[in-house]
Amino acid sequence: MGNTITKPSIPVGISACLLGEKVRYDGGHKRSKYCLDVLSECFQFTPLCPEVSVGLSIPREPIRLVGSAEDPRVVGVKDPTLDVTDKLKEYADEVSRTHTDLCGYILMKGSPSCGMERVKIYHKNGMPNVAGSGVYAARFMKNNPALPVEEEARLNDAVLRENFIIRVFTYYNWRQEVMTAPTLHKVIQFHSRHKYQLMAHSYEGYKQLGKYLAGEASKQPLEAVLEKYILDLMTHLTKRATRKSHTNVLMHIMGYLKQDIDAETKQDLVEAIEDYRTDKVNLVTPLTLLKHYLKRHGSEYIQSQVYLDPYPHELGLRNYI
């Protein structure tokens, strides 16, 4: 994606409290150092607070989810006659219509409006029920099923963090490379460059989408292909890549060098990949060595693989997985 962290500037939605805006029910914020100090270098954040946007004051009476996990209501904790459920759903529809440029969204965990999952839901008598999603978040995600969405707290997990950022950059690439002037040929080119990225997350998805583009896609209307491809791709990418799946990809990529490297170099590469597989080093170690030899001997096809440089290396994400 280029060598500097300052570009591209990818539009990403975020719960406003995570940017330090004092919009929470108690007049406070939940400033995220990682979002502000690191991700803001490559993400152009759009702060959104559904609760304030639907007319609730700062500070305000806290609200909570009440009812069933499938269809909870958002009501006041002290005054249950305060019900902002429908307003929050309407605001999610509005944001979906007006912010079509977003390539990702970072939500505030535990919020009855913005929580992505595991948000407490209560019975009407005040006793805890099952957990679910915040009403605004659930509606927004339903409206935008392919869009990468994550909770800020989960970005503390190195694997989840890398997974989310991979998805945001992939979605951004899709918008830039395909959707500006879409053709089936561009979809196939895009898939070709993202093959090993997909393989690292889902070998099954890698096979399925390849088969689809090689056959059925040519018989369908372009609009249907675009919709199916990006939804399937982003769904497969939500699956966490593992050391085993990364090792499989590294070995596949090394196969492109077999004819061009000597036995000693090949042994060095195999040992670096094995050290990664057995948890002795992180992904950046075998990948750096592999990229060194690919630069000299790799074909244009393998050098074009997004897997090798899915985001600016300054983010340092592969130093931790």
PDB file of C-alpha atoms in Angstrom:
ATOM      1  CA  MET A   1       0.000   0.000   0.000  1.00  0.00           C
ATOM      2  CA  GLY A   2       2.969   2.374  -0.167  1.00  0.00           C
ATOM      3  CA  ASN A   3       5.817   3.055   2.199  1.00  0.00           C
ATOM      4  CA  THR A   4       4.634   5.950   4.346  1.00  0.00           C
ATOM      5  CA  ILE A   5       2.152   5.850   7.166  1.00  0.00           C
ATOM      6  CA  THR A   6       0.726   9.250   6.218  1.00  0.00           C
ATOM      7  CA  LYS A   7      -1.143   7.890   3.211  1.00  0.00           C
ATOM      8  CA  PRO A   8      -3.682   6.831   2.347  1.00  0.00           C
ATOM      9  CA  SER A   9      -6.127   8.648   4.621  1.00  0.00           C
ATOM     10  CA  ILE A  10      -8.961   6.142   4.939  1.00  0.00           C
ATOM     11  CA  PRO A  11     -12.417   7.337   6.097  1.00  0.00           C
ATOM     12  CA  VAL A  12     -13.423   5.405   9.230  1.00  0.00           C
ATOM     13  CA  GLY A  13     -16.374   6.025  11.554  1.00  0.00           C
ATOM     14  CA  ILE A  14     -15.757   6.046  15.304  1.00  0.00           C
ATOM     15  CA  SER A  15     -17.744   6.528  18.502  1.00  0.00           C
ATOM     16  CA  ALA A  16     -17.097  10.201  19.315  1.00  0.00           C
ATOM     17  CA  CYS A  17     -16.222   9.495  22.968  1.00  0.00           C
ATOM     18  CA  LEU A  18     -13.198   7.480  21.764  1.00  0.00           C
ATOM     19  CA  LEU A  19     -11.723  10.635  20.243  1.00  0.00           C
ATOM     20  CA  GLY A  20     -11.949  12.391  23.608  1.00  0.00           C
ATOM     21  CA  GLU A  21     -15.245  14.204  22.945  1.00  0.00           C
ATOM     22  CA  LYS A  22     -17.168  14.674  26.198  1.00  0.00           C
ATOM     23  CA  VAL A  23     -20.433  13.156  24.982  1.00  0.00           C
ATOM     24  CA  ARG A  24     -21.016  10.323  27.449  1.00  0.00           C
ATOM     25  CA  TYR A  25     -24.022  10.212  29.776  1.00  0.00           C
ATOM     26  CA  ASP A  26     -21.844  11.401  32.678  1.00  0.00           C
ATOM     27  CA  GLY A  27     -20.288  14.229  30.671  1.00  0.00           C
ATOM     28  CA  GLY A  28     -17.028  12.307  30.280  1.00  0.00           C
ATOM     29  CA  HIS A  29     -15.198  10.606  27.404  1.00  0.00           C
ATOM     30  CA  LYS A  30     -13.317   7.352  26.708  1.00  0.00           C
ATOM     31  CA  ARG A  31     -10.332   8.744  24.801  1.00  0.00           C
ATOM     32  CA  SER A  32      -8.457   5.997  22.931  1.00  0.00           C
ATOM     33  CA  LYS A  33      -4.728   6.671  22.799  1.00  0.00           C
ATOM     34  CA  TYR A  34      -4.243   3.996  20.117  1.00  0.00           C
ATOM     35  CA  CYS A  35      -6.922   5.430  17.822  1.00  0.00           C
ATOM     36  CA  LEU A  36      -5.733   9.022  18.285  1.00  0.00           C
ATOM     37  CA  ASP A  37      -1.974   8.518  18.322  1.00  0.00           C
ATOM     38  CA  VAL A  38      -1.516   5.596  15.911  1.00  0.00           C
ATOM     39  CA  LEU A  39      -4.516   4.894  13.707  1.00  0.00           C
ATOM     40  CA  SER A  40      -5.204   8.573  13.020  1.00  0.00           C
ATOM     41  CA  GLU A  41      -2.004   8.562  10.935  1.00  0.00           C
ATOM     42  CA  CYS A  42      -3.735   6.473   8.279  1.00  0.00           C
ATOM     43  CA  PHE A  43      -7.439   6.727   9.182  1.00  0.00           C
ATOM     44  CA  GLN A  44      -9.488   9.905   8.708  1.00  0.00           C
ATOM     45  CA  PHE A  45     -11.907   9.556  11.615  1.00  0.00           C
ATOM     46  CA  THR A  46     -15.548  10.646  11.456  1.00  0.00           C
ATOM     47  CA  PRO A  47     -16.759  10.961  15.087  1.00  0.00           C
ATOM     48  CA  LEU A  48     -20.382   9.966  15.650  1.00  0.00           C
ATOM     49  CA  CYS A  49     -22.427   9.838  18.858  1.00  0.00           C
ATOM     50  CA  PRO A  50     -25.906   8.415  18.217  1.00  0.00           C
ATOM     51  CA  GLU A  51     -27.210   9.231  21.699  1.00  0.00           C
ATOM     52  CA  VAL A  52     -26.439  12.950  21.402  1.00  0.00           C
ATOM     53  CA  SER A  53     -27.539  12.942  17.747  1.00  0.00           C
ATOM     54  CA  VAL A  54     -31.027  11.692  18.666  1.00  0.00           C
ATOM     55  CA  GLY A  55     -31.458  14.550  21.133  1.00  0.00           C
ATOM     56  CA  LEU A  56     -30.222  13.214  24.470  1.00  0.00           C
ATOM     57  CA  SER A  57     -28.453  15.824  26.612  1.00  0.00           C
ATOM     58  CA  ILE A  58     -24.954  15.904  28.105  1.00  0.00           C
ATOM     59  CA  PRO A  59     -24.952  14.851  30.892  1.00  0.00           C
ATOM     60  CA  ARG A  60     -28.061  12.672  30.767  1.00  0.00           C
ATOM     61  CA  GLU A  61     -29.909   9.886  32.487  1.00  0.00           C
ATOM     62  CA  PRO A  62     -28.213   6.583  31.634  1.00  0.00           C
ATOM     63  CA  ILE A  63     -30.048   4.259  29.268  1.00  0.00           C
ATOM     64  CA  ARG A  64     -29.973   0.477  28.950  1.00  0.00           C
ATOM     65  CA  LEU A  65     -31.263  -2.396  26.844  1.00  0.00           C
ATOM     66  CA  VAL A  66     -34.437  -4.071  28.061  1.00  0.00           C
ATOM     67  CA  GLY A  67     -36.259  -7.073  26.615  1.00  0.00           C
ATOM     68  CA  SER A  68     -35.089  -9.811  24.252  1.00  0.00           C
ATOM     69  CA  ALA A  69     -31.686 -10.192  22.587  1.00  0.00           C
ATOM     70  CA  GLU A  70     -33.360 -10.192  19.158  1.00  0.00           C
ATOM     71  CA  ASP A  71     -35.294  -6.962  19.610  1.00  0.00           C
ATOM     72  CA  PRO A  72     -34.412  -5.047  22.789  1.00  0.00           C
ATOM     73  CA  ARG A  73     -35.683  -1.567  23.599  1.00  0.00           C
ATOM     74  CA  VAL A  74     -33.380   1.265  24.711  1.00  0.00           C
ATOM     75  CA  VAL A  75     -34.960   2.909  27.745  1.00  0.00           C
ATOM     76  CA  GLY A  76     -34.005   5.117  30.679  1.00  0.00           C
ATOM     77  CA  VAL A  77     -32.603   3.364  33.746  1.00  0.00           C
ATOM     78  CA  LYS A  78     -34.558   5.612  36.155  1.00  0.00           C
ATOM     79  CA  ASP A  79     -37.410   6.539  33.812  1.00  0.00           C
ATOM     80  CA  PRO A  80     -38.413   3.545  31.639  1.00  0.00           C
ATOM     81  CA  THR A  81     -40.893   5.764  29.737  1.00  0.00           C
ATOM     82  CA  LEU A  82     -37.858   7.339  28.036  1.00  0.00           C
ATOM     83  CA  ASP A  83     -37.528   5.142  24.935  1.00  0.00           C
ATOM     84  CA  VAL A  84     -35.073   6.098  22.151  1.00  0.00           C
ATOM     85  CA  THR A  85     -35.066   2.755  20.300  1.00  0.00           C
ATOM     86  CA  ASP A  86     -36.741   3.939  17.113  1.00  0.00           C
ATOM     87  CA  LYS A  87     -34.760   7.183  17.006  1.00  0.00           C
ATOM     88  CA  LEU A  88     -31.469   5.238  17.266  1.00  0.00           C
ATOM     89  CA  LYS A  89     -32.526   2.911  14.439  1.00  0.00           C
ATOM     90  CA  GLU A  90     -33.518   5.879  12.281  1.00  0.00           C
ATOM     91  CA  TYR A  91     -30.177   7.552  12.987  1.00  0.00           C
ATOM     92  CA  ALA A  92     -28.342   4.354  11.956  1.00  0.00           C
ATOM     93  CA  ASP A  93     -30.281   4.458   8.672  1.00  0.00           C
ATOM     94  CA  GLU A  94     -29.376   8.118   8.228  1.00  0.00           C
ATOM     95  CA  VAL A  95     -25.649   7.529   8.837  1.00  0.00           C
ATOM     96  CA  SER A  96     -25.760   4.599   6.400  1.00  0.00           C
ATOM     97  CA  ARG A  97     -27.214   6.915   3.734  1.00  0.00           C
ATOM     98  CA  THR A  98     -25.004   9.949   4.354  1.00  0.00           C
ATOM     99  CA  HIS A  99     -21.617   8.341   5.147  1.00  0.00           C
ATOM    100  CA  THR A 100     -21.239   5.969   2.228  1.00  0.00           C
ATOM    101  CA  ASP A 101     -17.501   6.692   2.033  1.00  0.00           C
ATOM    102  CA  LEU A 102     -16.704   4.886   5.305  1.00  0.00           C
ATOM    103  CA  CYS A 103     -14.311   1.928   4.998  1.00  0.00           C
ATOM    104  CA  GLY A 104     -14.563   0.844   8.634  1.00  0.00           C
ATOM    105  CA  TYR A 105     -16.111   1.696  12.006  1.00  0.00           C
ATOM    106  CA  ILE A 106     -14.738   1.548  15.563  1.00  0.00           C
ATOM    107  CA  LEU A 107     -17.373   1.278  18.286  1.00  0.00           C
ATOM    108  CA  MET A 108     -17.484   1.811  22.054  1.00  0.00           C
ATOM    109  CA  LYS A 109     -17.899  -1.475  23.923  1.00  0.00           C
ATOM    110  CA  GLY A 110     -20.754  -2.109  26.325  1.00  0.00           C
ATOM    111  CA  SER A 111     -22.830   0.819  25.089  1.00  0.00           C
ATOM    112  CA  PRO A 112     -26.615   0.251  24.715  1.00  0.00           C
ATOM    113  CA  SER A 113     -26.404   2.245  21.485  1.00  0.00           C
ATOM    114  CA  CYS A 114     -22.874   1.542  20.112  1.00  0.00           C
ATOM    115  CA  GLY A 115     -21.829  -1.806  21.614  1.00  0.00           C
ATOM    116  CA  MET A 116     -21.021  -4.388  18.934  1.00  0.00           C
ATOM    117  CA  GLU A 117     -21.639  -7.457  21.099  1.00  0.00           C
ATOM    118  CA  ARG A 118     -21.878  -8.680  24.708  1.00  0.00           C
ATOM    119  CA  VAL A 119     -23.929  -5.635  25.764  1.00  0.00           C
ATOM    120  CA  LYS A 120     -25.998  -6.277  28.904  1.00  0.00           C
ATOM    121  CA  ILE A 121     -29.732  -6.672  28.338  1.00  0.00           C
ATOM    122  CA  TYR A 122     -32.151  -6.568  31.254  1.00  0.00           C
ATOM    123  CA  HIS A 123     -35.594  -7.953  32.005  1.00  0.00           C
ATOM    124  CA  LYS A 124     -38.270  -5.347  32.696  1.00  0.00           C
ATOM    125  CA  ASN A 125     -37.968  -6.140  36.408  1.00  0.00           C
ATOM    126  CA  GLY A 126     -34.308  -5.014  36.295  1.00  0.00           C
ATOM    127  CA  MET A 127     -32.760  -8.490  36.454  1.00  0.00           C
ATOM    128  CA  PRO A 128     -30.013  -9.276  33.895  1.00  0.00           C
ATOM    129  CA  ASN A 129     -31.113 -11.146  30.778  1.00  0.00           C
ATOM    130  CA  VAL A 130     -28.884 -12.391  27.936  1.00  0.00           C
ATOM    131  CA  ALA A 131     -26.305 -10.162  26.205  1.00  0.00           C
ATOM    132  CA  GLY A 132     -26.700  -8.622  22.745  1.00  0.00           C
ATOM    133  CA  SER A 133     -25.744  -5.675  20.544  1.00  0.00           C
ATOM    134  CA  GLY A 134     -26.384  -1.969  20.977  1.00  0.00           C
ATOM    135  CA  VAL A 135     -29.440  -0.930  18.959  1.00  0.00           C
ATOM    136  CA  TYR A 136     -27.674   1.649  16.777  1.00  0.00           C
ATOM    137  CA  ALA A 137     -24.720  -0.673  16.133  1.00  0.00           C
ATOM    138  CA  ALA A 138     -26.955  -3.629  15.250  1.00  0.00           C
ATOM    139  CA  ARG A 139     -28.967  -1.598  12.752  1.00  0.00           C
ATOM    140  CA  PHE A 140     -25.874   0.002  11.209  1.00  0.00           C
ATOM    141  CA  MET A 141     -24.136  -3.373  10.782  1.00  0.00           C
ATOM    142  CA  LYS A 142     -27.289  -4.858   9.249  1.00  0.00           C
ATOM    143  CA  ASN A 143     -27.357  -1.977   6.746  1.00  0.00           C
ATOM    144  CA  ASN A 144     -23.644  -2.406   5.936  1.00  0.00           C
ATOM    145  CA  PRO A 145     -22.903  -6.142   6.165  1.00  0.00           C
ATOM    146  CA  ALA A 146     -19.548  -5.985   4.332  1.00  0.00           C
ATOM    147  CA  LEU A 147     -18.152  -3.007   6.254  1.00  0.00           C
ATOM    148  CA  PRO A 148     -15.355  -3.825   8.761  1.00  0.00           C
ATOM    149  CA  VAL A 149     -16.587  -3.057  12.296  1.00  0.00           C
ATOM    150  CA  GLU A 150     -14.721  -3.548  15.576  1.00  0.00           C
ATOM    151  CA  GLU A 151     -14.870  -2.461  19.214  1.00  0.00           C
ATOM    152  CA  GLU A 152     -12.034  -0.286  20.465  1.00  0.00           C
ATOM    153  CA  ALA A 153     -11.324  -2.517  23.488  1.00  0.00           C
ATOM    154  CA  ARG A 154     -10.765  -5.538  21.218  1.00  0.00           C
ATOM    155  CA  LEU A 155      -7.982  -3.636  19.414  1.00  0.00           C
ATOM    156  CA  ASN A 156      -5.824  -4.404  22.471  1.00  0.00           C
ATOM    157  CA  ASP A 157      -5.620  -7.985  21.157  1.00  0.00           C
ATOM    158  CA  ALA A 158      -2.787  -8.103  18.576  1.00  0.00           C
ATOM    159  CA  VAL A 159      -4.517 -10.668  16.327  1.00  0.00           C
ATOM    160  CA  LEU A 160      -7.897  -8.883  16.377  1.00  0.00           C
ATOM    161  CA  ARG A 161      -6.180  -5.536  15.805  1.00  0.00           C
ATOM    162  CA  GLU A 162      -4.334  -6.794  12.751  1.00  0.00           C
ATOM    163  CA  ASN A 163      -7.466  -8.526  11.486  1.00  0.00           C
ATOM    164  CA  PHE A 164      -9.532  -5.326  11.651  1.00  0.00           C
ATOM    165  CA  ILE A 165      -6.869  -3.166  10.004  1.00  0.00           C
ATOM    166  CA  ILE A 166      -6.379  -5.776   7.244  1.00  0.00           C
ATOM    167  CA  ARG A 167     -10.122  -5.618   6.560  1.00  0.00           C
ATOM    168  CA  VAL A 168     -10.230  -1.820   6.496  1.00  0.00           C
ATOM    169  CA  PHE A 169      -7.344  -1.624   4.012  1.00  0.00           C
ATOM    170  CA  THR A 170      -8.867  -4.404   1.877  1.00  0.00           C
ATOM    171  CA  TYR A 171     -12.220  -2.612   1.786  1.00  0.00           C
ATOM    172  CA  TYR A 172     -10.465   0.656   0.906  1.00  0.00           C
ATOM    173  CA  ASN A 173      -8.500  -1.097  -1.871  1.00  0.00           C
ATOM    174  CA  TRP A 174     -11.777  -2.492  -3.217  1.00  0.00           C
ATOM    175  CA  ARG A 175     -13.332   0.987  -3.315  1.00  0.00           C
ATOM    176  CA  GLN A 176     -10.271   2.465  -5.046  1.00  0.00           C
ATOM    177  CA  GLU A 177      -9.366  -0.323  -7.446  1.00  0.00           C
ATOM    178  CA  VAL A 178     -12.755  -1.747  -8.408  1.00  0.00           C
ATOM    179  CA  MET A 179     -15.710   0.439  -7.466  1.00  0.00           C
ATOM    180  CA  THR A 180     -14.536   3.667  -9.132  1.00  0.00           C
ATOM    181  CA  ALA A 181     -15.307   2.065 -12.533  1.00  0.00           C
ATOM    182  CA  PRO A 182     -16.289  -1.557 -11.907  1.00  0.00           C
ATOM    183  CA  THR A 183     -15.815  -4.393 -14.412  1.00  0.00           C
ATOM    184  CA  LEU A 184     -15.584  -8.163 -13.948  1.00  0.00           C
ATOM    185  CA  HIS A 185     -11.972  -7.995 -15.113  1.00  0.00           C
ATOM    186  CA  LYS A 186     -11.154  -5.563 -12.279  1.00  0.00           C
ATOM    187  CA  VAL A 187     -12.791  -7.896  -9.743  1.00  0.00           C
ATOM    188  CA  ILE A 188     -10.651 -10.784 -11.032  1.00  0.00           C
ATOM    189  CA  GLN A 189      -7.492  -8.633 -10.904  1.00  0.00           C
ATOM    190  CA  PHE A 190      -8.346  -7.541  -7.358  1.00  0.00           C
ATOM    191  CA  HIS A 191      -8.930 -11.152  -6.300  1.00  0.00           C
ATOM    192  CA  SER A 192      -5.648 -12.219  -7.897  1.00  0.00           C
ATOM    193  CA  ARG A 193      -3.702  -9.676  -5.802  1.00  0.00           C
ATOM    194  CA  HIS A 194      -5.536 -10.570  -2.586  1.00  0.00           C
ATOM    195  CA  LYS A 195      -5.381 -14.375  -2.973  1.00  0.00           C
ATOM    196  CA  TYR A 196      -2.783 -15.089  -0.331  1.00  0.00           C
ATOM    197  CA  GLN A 197      -4.307 -12.573   2.073  1.00  0.00           C
ATOM    198  CA  LEU A 198      -7.554 -14.508   1.815  1.00  0.00           C
ATOM    199  CA  MET A 199      -5.780 -17.866   2.128  1.00  0.00           C
ATOM    200  CA  ALA A 200      -4.235 -16.766   5.440  1.00  0.00           C
ATOM    201  CA  HIS A 201      -7.718 -16.232   6.875  1.00  0.00           C
ATOM    202  CA  SER A 202      -9.760 -18.928   5.178  1.00  0.00           C
ATOM    203  CA  TYR A 203      -8.492 -21.627   2.839  1.00  0.00           C
ATOM    204  CA  GLU A 204     -12.101 -22.599   2.177  1.00  0.00           C
ATOM    205  CA  GLY A 205     -12.960 -19.008   1.246  1.00  0.00           C
ATOM    206  CA  TYR A 206      -9.899 -18.877  -1.019  1.00  0.00           C
ATOM    207  CA  LYS A 207     -11.140 -21.934  -2.916  1.00  0.00           C
ATOM    208  CA  GLN A 208     -14.801 -20.856  -3.026  1.00  0.00           C
ATOM    209  CA  LEU A 209     -14.228 -17.334  -4.351  1.00  0.00           C
ATOM    210  CA  GLY A 210     -11.669 -18.518  -6.911  1.00  0.00           C
ATOM    211  CA  LYS A 211     -14.132 -21.095  -8.209  1.00  0.00           C
ATOM    212  CA  TYR A 212     -16.950 -18.526  -8.285  1.00  0.00           C
ATOM    213  CA  LEU A 213     -14.957 -15.989 -10.329  1.00  0.00           C
ATOM    214  CA  ALA A 214     -13.728 -18.682 -12.719  1.00  0.00           C
ATOM    215  CA  GLY A 215     -17.255 -19.900 -13.461  1.00  0.00           C
ATOM    216  CA  GLU A 216     -20.608 -18.596 -12.292  1.00  0.00           C
ATOM    217  CA  ALA A 217     -19.595 -14.916 -12.062  1.00  0.00           C
ATOM    218  CA  SER A 218     -19.363 -14.494 -15.844  1.00  0.00           C
ATOM    219  CA  LYS A 219     -23.043 -15.498 -16.195  1.00  0.00           C
ATOM    220  CA  GLN A 220     -24.380 -13.051 -13.583  1.00  0.00           C
ATOM    221  CA  PRO A 221     -25.129  -9.314 -13.758  1.00  0.00           C
ATOM    222  CA  LEU A 222     -22.086  -7.265 -12.693  1.00  0.00           C
ATOM    223  CA  GLU A 223     -23.972  -5.658  -9.802  1.00  0.00           C
ATOM    224  CA  ALA A 224     -24.763  -9.088  -8.322  1.00  0.00           C
ATOM    225  CA  VAL A 225     -21.115 -10.175  -8.679  1.00  0.00           C
ATOM    226  CA  LEU A 226     -19.848  -7.026  -6.943  1.00  0.00           C
ATOM    227  CA  GLU A 227     -22.271  -7.451  -4.051  1.00  0.00           C
ATOM    228  CA  LYS A 228     -21.590 -11.154  -3.561  1.00  0.00           C
ATOM    229  CA  TYR A 229     -17.830 -10.942  -3.959  1.00  0.00           C
ATOM    230  CA  ILE A 230     -17.146  -8.175  -1.456  1.00  0.00           C
ATOM    231  CA  LEU A 231     -19.576  -9.556   1.138  1.00  0.00           C
ATOM    232  CA  ASP A 232     -18.093 -13.062   0.877  1.00  0.00           C
ATOM    233  CA  LEU A 233     -14.523 -11.733   0.919  1.00  0.00           C
ATOM    234  CA  MET A 234     -15.045  -9.519   3.970  1.00  0.00           C
ATOM    235  CA  THR A 235     -16.898 -12.326   5.776  1.00  0.00           C
ATOM    236  CA  HIS A 236     -14.021 -14.765   5.165  1.00  0.00           C
ATOM    237  CA  LEU A 237     -11.488 -12.156   6.312  1.00  0.00           C
ATOM    238  CA  THR A 238     -13.227 -11.821   9.704  1.00  0.00           C
ATOM    239  CA  LYS A 239     -11.889 -15.297  10.488  1.00  0.00           C
ATOM    240  CA  ARG A 240      -8.688 -14.943  12.495  1.00  0.00           C
ATOM    241  CA  ALA A 241      -5.487 -15.916  10.728  1.00  0.00           C
ATOM    242  CA  THR A 242      -3.412 -18.384  12.794  1.00  0.00           C
ATOM    243  CA  ARG A 243       0.249 -19.364  12.883  1.00  0.00           C
ATOM    244  CA  LYS A 244      -0.738 -22.530  11.031  1.00  0.00           C
ATOM    245  CA  SER A 245      -2.571 -20.652   8.262  1.00  0.00           C
ATOM    246  CA  HIS A 246       0.190 -18.025   7.935  1.00  0.00           C
ATOM    247  CA  THR A 247       2.767 -20.843   7.737  1.00  0.00           C
ATOM    248  CA  ASN A 248       0.794 -22.418   4.895  1.00  0.00           C
ATOM    249  CA  VAL A 249       0.829 -19.094   2.998  1.00  0.00           C
ATOM    250  CA  LEU A 250       4.547 -18.530   3.644  1.00  0.00           C
ATOM    251  CA  MET A 251       5.348 -21.998   2.270  1.00  0.00           C
ATOM    252  CA  HIS A 252       3.165 -21.370  -0.795  1.00  0.00           C
ATOM    253  CA  ILE A 253       4.956 -18.083  -1.485  1.00  0.00           C
ATOM    254  CA  MET A 254       8.368 -19.682  -0.960  1.00  0.00           C
ATOM    255  CA  GLY A 255       7.413 -22.144  -3.699  1.00  0.00           C
ATOM    256  CA  TYR A 256       7.792 -19.301  -6.226  1.00  0.00           C
ATOM    257  CA  LEU A 257      11.500 -19.074  -5.349  1.00  0.00           C
ATOM    258  CA  LYS A 258      12.475 -22.743  -5.490  1.00  0.00           C
ATOM    259  CA  GLN A 259      14.074 -22.554  -8.942  1.00  0.00           C
ATOM    260  CA  ASP A 260      16.043 -19.398  -8.144  1.00  0.00           C
ATOM    261  CA  ILE A 261      17.597 -19.911  -4.717  1.00  0.00           C
ATOM    262  CA  ASP A 262      20.361 -22.270  -3.587  1.00  0.00           C
ATOM    263  CA  ALA A 263      19.923 -25.034  -1.017  1.00  0.00           C
ATOM    264  CA  GLU A 264      21.427 -22.982   1.820  1.00  0.00           C
ATOM    265  CA  THR A 265      19.063 -20.045   1.236  1.00  0.00           C
ATOM    266  CA  LYS A 266      16.118 -22.414   0.991  1.00  0.00           C
ATOM    267  CA  GLN A 267      17.142 -23.970   4.332  1.00  0.00           C
ATOM    268  CA  ASP A 268      17.359 -20.513   5.944  1.00  0.00           C
ATOM    269  CA  LEU A 269      13.839 -19.715   4.760  1.00  0.00           C
ATOM    270  CA  VAL A 270      12.442 -23.057   5.919  1.00  0.00           C
ATOM    271  CA  GLU A 271      14.023 -22.578   9.362  1.00  0.00           C
ATOM    272  CA  ALA A 272      12.648 -19.024   9.689  1.00  0.00           C
ATOM    273  CA  ILE A 273       9.153 -20.238   8.784  1.00  0.00           C
ATOM    274  CA  GLU A 274       9.458 -23.152  11.225  1.00  0.00           C
ATOM    275  CA  ASP A 275      10.593 -20.784  13.998  1.00  0.00           C
ATOM    276  CA  TYR A 276       7.455 -18.758  13.323  1.00  0.00           C
ATOM    277  CA  ARG A 277       5.201 -21.829  13.277  1.00  0.00           C
ATOM    278  CA  THR A 278       6.576 -22.997  16.641  1.00  0.00           C
ATOM    279  CA  ASP A 279       6.063 -19.584  18.273  1.00  0.00           C
ATOM    280  CA  LYS A 280       9.767 -18.677  18.567  1.00  0.00           C
ATOM    281  CA  VAL A 281       9.505 -15.505  16.444  1.00  0.00           C
ATOM    282  CA  ASN A 282       6.695 -13.293  15.125  1.00  0.00           C
ATOM    283  CA  LEU A 283       5.449 -13.067  11.549  1.00  0.00           C
ATOM    284  CA  VAL A 284       7.671 -10.135  10.613  1.00  0.00           C
ATOM    285  CA  THR A 285      10.797 -12.381  10.820  1.00  0.00           C
ATOM    286  CA  PRO A 286      10.121 -14.987   8.083  1.00  0.00           C
ATOM    287  CA  LEU A 287       8.241 -12.395   6.028  1.00  0.00           C
ATOM    288  CA  THR A 288      11.171  -9.956   5.942  1.00  0.00           C
ATOM    289  CA  LEU A 289      13.520 -12.724   4.781  1.00  0.00           C
ATOM    290  CA  LEU A 290      11.028 -13.936   2.175  1.00  0.00           C
ATOM    291  CA  LYS A 291      10.476 -10.415   0.827  1.00  0.00           C
ATOM    292  CA  HIS A 292      14.243  -9.920   0.516  1.00  0.00           C
ATOM    293  CA  TYR A 293      14.518 -12.838  -1.923  1.00  0.00           C
ATOM    294  CA  LEU A 294      11.210 -12.099  -3.670  1.00  0.00           C
ATOM    295  CA  LYS A 295      12.526  -8.628  -4.519  1.00  0.00           C
ATOM    296  CA  ARG A 296      15.422 -10.271  -6.379  1.00  0.00           C
ATOM    297  CA  HIS A 297      13.822 -13.380  -7.815  1.00  0.00           C
ATOM    298  CA  GLY A 298      10.033 -13.151  -7.460  1.00  0.00           C
ATOM    299  CA  SER A 299       7.715 -12.922 -10.453  1.00  0.00           C
ATOM    300  CA  GLU A 300       5.525  -9.869 -10.997  1.00  0.00           C
ATOM    301  CA  TYR A 301       2.521 -11.937  -9.869  1.00  0.00           C
ATOM    302  CA  ILE A 302       3.968 -12.909  -6.509  1.00  0.00           C
ATOM    303  CA  GLN A 303       5.459  -9.466  -5.874  1.00  0.00           C
ATOM    304  CA  SER A 304       2.008  -7.936  -6.434  1.00  0.00           C
ATOM    305  CA  GLN A 305       0.462  -9.957  -3.576  1.00  0.00           C
ATOM    306  CA  VAL A 306      -1.149  -7.662  -0.996  1.00  0.00           C
ATOM    307  CA  TYR A 307      -0.279 -10.210   1.703  1.00  0.00           C
ATOM    308  CA  LEU A 308       3.349  -9.052   1.561  1.00  0.00           C
ATOM    309  CA  ASP A 309       2.468  -5.409   2.381  1.00  0.00           C
ATOM    310  CA  PRO A 310      -1.209  -5.129   3.359  1.00  0.00           C
ATOM    311  CA  TYR A 311      -0.791  -1.789   5.184  1.00  0.00           C
ATOM    312  CA  PRO A 312       2.029   0.683   5.958  1.00  0.00           C
ATOM    313  CA  HIS A 313       4.819  -1.215   7.709  1.00  0.00           C
ATOM    314  CA  GLU A 314       5.136   1.649  10.238  1.00  0.00           C
ATOM    315  CA  LEU A 315       2.034   0.296  11.958  1.00  0.00           C
ATOM    316  CA  GLY A 316       4.263  -2.603  13.083  1.00  0.00           C
ATOM    317  CA  LEU A 317       1.328  -4.997  13.422  1.00  0.00           C
ATOM    318  CA  ARG A 318       3.217  -8.103  12.329  1.00  0.00           C
ATOM    319  CA  ASN A 319       5.816  -7.576  15.053  1.00  0.00           C
ATOM    320  CA  TYR A 320       3.194  -8.903  17.504  1.00  0.00           C
ATOM    321  CA  ILE A 321       1.510 -11.844  15.756  1.00  0.00           C
TER     322      ILE A 321
END
